[in-house]
Short mmCIF file of C-alpha atoms in Angstrom, two decimals:
data_model
loop_
_atom_site.label_atom_id
_atom_site.label_comp_id
_atom_site.label_asym_id
_atom_site.label_seq_id
_atom_site.Cartn_x
_atom_site.Cartn_y
_atom_site.Cartn_z
CA MET A 1 8.93 25.96 -7.83
CA SER A 2 10.40 24.14 -10.80
CA PHE A 3 13.10 22.63 -8.58
CA LEU A 4 10.55 21.29 -6.08
CA HIS A 5 8.45 19.81 -8.86
CA LEU A 6 11.41 17.98 -10.37
CA LEU A 7 12.62 16.82 -6.97
CA PHE A 8 9.35 15.26 -5.90
CA LYS A 9 7.57 14.27 -9.12
CA ARG A 10 8.83 10.67 -9.04
CA ARG A 11 9.05 10.47 -5.25
CA VAL A 12 5.41 11.34 -4.69
CA ALA A 13 4.24 8.75 -7.20
CA LYS A 14 6.31 6.12 -5.39
CA ALA A 15 5.26 7.35 -1.95
CA SER A 16 1.64 7.10 -3.05
CA ALA A 17 2.17 3.48 -4.03
CA LEU A 18 3.76 2.79 -0.65
CA GLY A 19 0.96 4.56 1.16
CA LEU A 20 -1.63 2.47 -0.60
CA LEU A 21 -0.12 -0.54 1.10
CA LEU A 22 -1.61 0.98 4.30
CA VAL A 23 -4.90 1.01 4.05
CA GLY A 24 -11.20 9.72 6.42
CA GLY A 25 -13.42 11.69 5.71
CA GLY A 26 -15.80 11.14 2.80
CA ILE A 27 -14.88 7.51 2.04
CA ALA A 28 -16.41 4.22 3.15
CA ALA A 29 -15.55 0.57 2.77
CA THR A 30 -18.21 -1.54 1.04
CA PRO A 31 -20.38 -3.44 3.56
CA PHE A 32 -20.12 -7.23 3.37
CA ALA A 33 -22.98 -8.80 1.44
CA GLY A 34 -25.20 -11.40 3.08
CA ALA A 35 -23.83 -10.88 6.59
CA VAL A 36 -24.13 -8.61 9.59
CA SER A 37 -22.12 -5.53 8.67
CA THR A 38 -18.69 -5.34 10.29
CA PRO A 39 -17.85 -1.83 11.57
CA GLN A 40 -15.34 0.03 9.45
CA THR A 41 -12.09 1.34 10.86
CA VAL A 42 -11.16 4.84 9.66
CA VAL A 43 -7.48 5.85 9.69
CA ARG A 44 -5.27 8.65 8.40
CA TYR A 45 -1.57 8.45 7.54
CA PHE A 46 1.06 11.04 6.61
CA VAL A 47 3.82 10.03 4.19
CA TYR A 48 7.25 11.66 4.61
CA ALA A 49 10.09 11.71 2.07
CA HIS A 50 13.42 13.08 3.28
CA GLY A 51 11.60 14.37 6.36
CA LEU A 52 9.03 16.38 4.37
CA HIS A 53 5.29 15.66 4.42
CA VAL A 54 4.45 14.75 0.81
CA MET A 55 1.27 12.66 0.97
CA THR A 56 -1.89 12.26 3.06
CA ILE A 57 -3.77 8.96 3.02
CA ASN A 58 -7.32 8.56 4.30
CA SER A 59 -8.61 5.00 4.49
CA ALA A 60 -11.62 3.06 5.71
CA TYR A 61 -11.59 -0.72 5.91
CA ARG A 62 -13.79 -3.58 7.08
CA LEU A 63 -12.01 -6.74 8.20
CA SER A 64 -13.78 -9.86 9.42
CA GLY A 65 -12.70 -13.44 9.97
CA ASN A 66 -12.73 -14.34 6.28
CA GLN A 67 -13.18 -11.20 4.16
CA TYR A 68 -12.13 -7.59 3.71
CA SER A 69 -13.11 -4.40 1.88
CA VAL A 70 -11.09 -1.18 1.67
CA ALA A 71 -11.52 2.37 0.40
CA VAL A 72 -8.50 4.67 0.15
CA GLN A 73 -7.95 8.28 -0.87
CA SER A 74 -4.34 9.33 -1.44
CA LYS A 75 -3.41 12.92 -2.22
CA THR A 76 -0.41 15.24 -2.09
CA GLY A 77 0.03 16.92 1.28
CA GLY A 78 2.05 19.57 3.05
CA LEU A 79 3.67 22.37 1.05
CA LEU A 80 4.05 20.05 -1.92
CA GLN A 81 0.36 20.36 -2.77
CA LEU A 82 1.04 23.99 -3.74
CA PHE A 83 3.28 22.83 -6.60
CA MET A 84 1.81 19.59 -7.90
CA LYS A 85 -1.29 17.45 -7.57
CA THR A 86 -1.97 13.78 -6.92
CA ASN A 87 -5.43 12.56 -5.94
CA ILE A 88 -6.16 8.85 -6.27
CA ASN A 89 -9.11 6.80 -5.00
CA ILE A 90 -8.86 3.03 -4.55
CA ARG A 91 -11.41 0.35 -3.73
CA ALA A 92 -10.57 -3.30 -3.15
CA GLN A 93 -12.25 -6.33 -1.66
CA GLY A 94 -11.67 -10.03 -1.23
CA HIS A 95 -11.60 -13.08 1.02
CA PHE A 96 -9.01 -15.10 2.91
CA TYR A 97 -8.09 -18.74 2.42
CA ASN A 98 -7.95 -20.99 5.50
CA SER A 99 -4.17 -20.48 5.39
CA GLY A 100 -4.71 -16.73 5.86
CA MET A 101 -3.50 -15.86 2.37
CA PRO A 102 -5.66 -13.26 0.58
CA GLU A 103 -8.02 -14.15 -2.25
CA PRO A 104 -8.75 -10.80 -3.96
CA GLU A 105 -11.99 -10.30 -5.86
CA SER A 106 -11.47 -6.83 -7.31
CA TYR A 107 -9.14 -3.84 -7.23
CA GLU A 108 -9.81 -0.45 -8.80
CA SER A 109 -7.96 2.86 -8.72
CA ALA A 110 -8.87 6.14 -10.39
CA GLY A 111 -7.70 9.72 -10.20
CA TRP A 112 -5.06 12.26 -11.12
CA SER A 113 -1.41 11.20 -10.97
CA ARG A 114 1.79 12.08 -12.88
CA GLY A 115 0.01 14.75 -14.91
CA LYS A 116 -2.85 12.59 -16.20
CA ASN A 117 -6.20 11.13 -15.23
CA ARG A 118 -5.64 7.43 -14.66
CA HIS A 119 -7.89 4.41 -14.20
CA LEU A 120 -6.99 0.80 -13.42
CA SER A 121 -9.38 -2.08 -12.82
CA ILE A 122 -8.30 -5.64 -11.98
CA ALA A 123 -10.65 -8.61 -11.55
CA TYR A 124 -9.60 -11.99 -10.14
CA LYS A 125 -10.77 -15.44 -11.19
CA GLN A 126 -9.17 -18.72 -10.13
CA ASP A 127 -6.10 -16.92 -8.72
CA MET A 128 -5.56 -15.03 -11.99
CA PRO A 129 -5.45 -11.20 -11.95
CA ASP A 130 -7.02 -9.89 -15.15
CA VAL A 131 -6.66 -6.21 -16.12
CA GLN A 132 -10.16 -5.10 -17.14
CA ALA A 133 -9.29 -1.47 -17.81
CA MET A 134 -6.14 0.67 -17.93
CA GLU A 135 -6.15 4.32 -18.94
CA PRO A 136 -3.80 5.42 -20.28
CA VAL A 137 -2.29 2.13 -21.47
CA GLU A 138 1.41 1.75 -20.67
CA THR A 139 2.93 0.26 -23.80
CA ASP A 140 6.62 0.76 -23.02
CA ARG A 141 6.97 -2.05 -20.46
CA GLU A 142 7.91 -5.71 -20.56
CA GLN A 143 4.98 -8.03 -21.11
CA ILE A 144 3.97 -10.14 -18.10
CA LEU A 145 2.63 -13.50 -19.23
CA PRO A 146 -0.46 -15.09 -17.61
CA ASP A 147 1.59 -17.93 -16.09
CA GLU A 148 3.92 -15.36 -14.51
CA ARG A 149 1.18 -13.34 -12.81
CA LYS A 150 -0.97 -16.33 -11.76
CA GLY A 151 -1.35 -16.34 -7.99
CA ALA A 152 -0.29 -12.70 -7.65
CA VAL A 153 -2.34 -10.31 -5.53
CA ASP A 154 -2.62 -6.52 -5.25
CA ASN A 155 -0.94 -4.25 -2.69
CA VAL A 156 -4.09 -3.73 -0.61
CA ALA A 157 -4.72 -7.48 -0.31
CA ILE A 158 -1.19 -7.96 1.03
CA LEU A 159 -1.58 -5.52 3.90
CA MET A 160 -5.08 -6.70 4.77
CA ALA A 161 -3.77 -10.26 5.00
CA LEU A 162 -0.91 -9.05 7.18
CA LEU A 163 -3.28 -7.11 9.43
CA HIS A 164 -5.60 -10.13 9.55
CA LYS A 165 -2.76 -12.37 10.79
CA VAL A 166 -1.68 -9.80 13.37
CA GLN A 167 -5.22 -9.39 14.72
CA GLU A 168 -5.57 -13.17 14.95
CA GLY A 169 -2.41 -13.33 17.05
CA GLN A 170 -0.39 -15.15 14.39
CA GLY A 171 2.36 -12.56 14.10
CA CYS A 172 3.18 -11.32 10.62
CA GLY A 173 3.65 -14.76 9.13
CA ASN A 174 6.78 -15.79 7.29
CA GLY A 175 6.87 -16.34 3.56
CA ALA A 176 6.89 -14.86 0.08
CA VAL A 177 4.08 -13.74 -2.21
CA LYS A 178 3.79 -12.28 -5.71
CA VAL A 179 2.35 -8.78 -6.14
CA PHE A 180 0.89 -7.46 -9.43
CA ASP A 181 -0.10 -3.79 -9.79
CA GLY A 182 -1.31 -3.91 -13.39
CA VAL A 183 2.07 -3.23 -15.03
CA ARG A 184 4.73 -4.48 -12.61
CA LEU A 185 5.29 -7.90 -11.01
CA SER A 186 7.16 -8.05 -7.70
CA THR A 187 7.93 -10.44 -4.88
CA LEU A 188 7.37 -9.59 -1.23
CA GLN A 189 9.07 -11.51 1.58
CA VAL A 190 7.73 -10.94 5.11
CA GLN A 191 9.20 -11.98 8.45
CA THR A 192 8.05 -11.55 12.05
CA GLU A 193 10.61 -9.76 14.23
CA GLY A 194 8.59 -9.75 17.48
CA VAL A 195 7.66 -6.98 19.93
CA GLN A 196 10.30 -4.24 19.87
CA PRO A 197 10.70 -0.61 21.00
CA LEU A 198 9.44 1.95 18.53
CA PRO A 199 12.08 3.92 16.59
CA ASP A 200 13.34 7.24 17.92
CA GLY A 201 10.99 10.00 16.84
CA ALA A 202 7.97 7.70 16.48
CA SER A 203 4.66 8.74 17.98
CA LYS A 204 4.27 7.47 21.55
CA ASP A 205 0.51 8.09 21.66
CA TRP A 206 -0.24 4.36 21.83
CA GLY A 207 2.73 2.89 23.70
CA GLU A 208 6.48 2.38 23.80
CA ASP A 209 6.60 -0.98 21.96
CA GLY A 210 5.06 -2.49 18.86
CA LEU A 211 4.95 -5.76 16.93
CA ARG A 212 7.55 -5.34 14.21
CA CYS A 213 7.55 -7.08 10.84
CA SER A 214 10.34 -6.75 8.29
CA PHE A 215 9.84 -7.13 4.55
CA VAL A 216 11.81 -7.14 1.32
CA ALA A 217 10.11 -6.12 -1.93
CA GLN A 218 11.72 -6.60 -5.34
CA GLN A 219 10.38 -5.97 -8.83
CA ILE A 220 11.01 -8.93 -11.14
CA LYS A 221 9.07 -8.11 -14.33
CA GLY A 222 7.36 -5.16 -16.01
CA PHE A 223 10.44 -2.97 -16.34
CA LYS A 224 10.35 -0.10 -18.82
CA ILE A 225 11.84 -1.19 -22.13
CA SER A 226 13.29 2.25 -22.77
CA SER A 227 15.06 2.43 -19.41
CA ALA A 228 18.23 0.78 -18.14
CA ASP A 229 17.61 1.98 -14.58
CA ARG A 230 19.35 -0.59 -12.40
CA LYS A 231 17.94 0.84 -9.18
CA ALA A 232 14.44 -0.41 -10.06
CA ARG A 233 15.80 -3.98 -9.98
CA LYS A 234 17.26 -3.72 -6.49
CA PRO A 235 15.41 -5.04 -3.43
CA GLN A 236 13.70 -2.56 -1.12
CA GLN A 237 13.89 -3.33 2.57
CA GLY A 238 11.32 -2.08 5.03
CA ARG A 239 9.72 -2.42 8.43
CA VAL A 240 6.18 -2.05 9.74
CA TRP A 241 5.02 -1.69 13.36
CA PHE A 242 1.59 -2.71 14.65
CA GLU A 243 0.22 -1.46 17.96
CA ASN A 244 -2.79 -2.44 20.02
CA ILE A 245 -4.87 0.73 20.27
CA PRO A 246 -7.57 0.72 22.99
CA GLN A 247 -11.12 0.06 21.68
CA ILE A 248 -9.71 -0.42 18.16
CA GLY A 249 -7.28 -3.34 18.27
CA MET A 250 -4.10 -3.92 16.27
CA VAL A 251 -3.38 -1.19 13.72
CA ALA A 252 -0.36 -0.43 11.52
CA THR A 253 1.09 2.71 13.09
CA ARG A 254 4.41 3.16 11.27
CA VAL A 255 6.07 1.95 8.06
CA GLU A 256 9.64 2.63 6.95
CA VAL A 257 11.14 1.76 3.56
CA ASP A 258 14.74 2.14 2.42
CA SER A 259 14.41 2.66 -1.32
CA PRO A 260 17.45 2.50 -3.65
CA LYS A 261 15.84 5.23 -5.80
CA MET A 262 14.14 7.43 -3.20
CA GLY A 263 16.06 7.05 0.04
CA HIS A 264 14.22 6.80 3.35
CA ILE A 265 10.41 6.87 3.22
CA MET A 266 8.30 6.93 6.37
CA VAL A 267 4.53 6.53 6.80
CA GLU A 268 3.01 7.33 10.20
CA LEU A 269 -0.47 7.09 11.66
CA GLU A 270 -1.91 10.57 12.23
CA GLY A 271 -4.40 10.73 15.08
CA LYS A 272 -6.42 7.97 16.74
CA PRO A 273 -8.36 5.65 14.40
CA GLN A 274 -12.16 5.63 14.63
CA GLN A 275 -14.75 2.92 14.19
CA GLN A 276 -17.96 3.73 12.34
CA PRO A 277 -20.99 1.77 11.07
#
């Protein structure tokens, strides 16, 4: 039991962060104000580390031509939930610029992670992410100056913008963006690879091929002052596949990340998505 806890304590926290890029029972995305409500899409993902199921992600999102709202619940799954607990709830919403880039309005996460109750709230004004609340405060990291985080967006906004482009038939887009999660600043480079066969072992419930996007994520600021961990500074390469599911449309069905610290991480859609009011 102690061995399993030590093996997965850091991996589950990281896998949770990856899973939250994906945007279930008991959660609902906020309806859009002042407009006819867009149906919400409900999806479930399993996160695997070294082939073991370590996280379950339930998400509901609304995505229209110019705005989005998302609700996510991420919790430990499989046998790992017998030895440790992670249960985080996230809500985020925002708009899209004419270019398709996301314009977040708010991002909030709360729940139990890494042995503590945690709460993070970020508000956005004029392309500036402003941390409204952080509990507990992380004081052992590099300071990220306002000019450095200006124009940065949260993880959920990134995937919703990617999904928005895919649904609009624009591929995955090609370009770089800054990502700020409250304590860390990273860059994310995305590139469209085109329609390709799914990897061996992938679910074939939807088809044999999928639109593949590749990405490279790299932390650039917000490193722990007390740590000289070089692996955190290395780029993380990954791939995401989108498939056109009947009566639902384009959905992210599989994500793979090759992490210098964690090895191979895989996130896979579990069951057919549903659309609800």
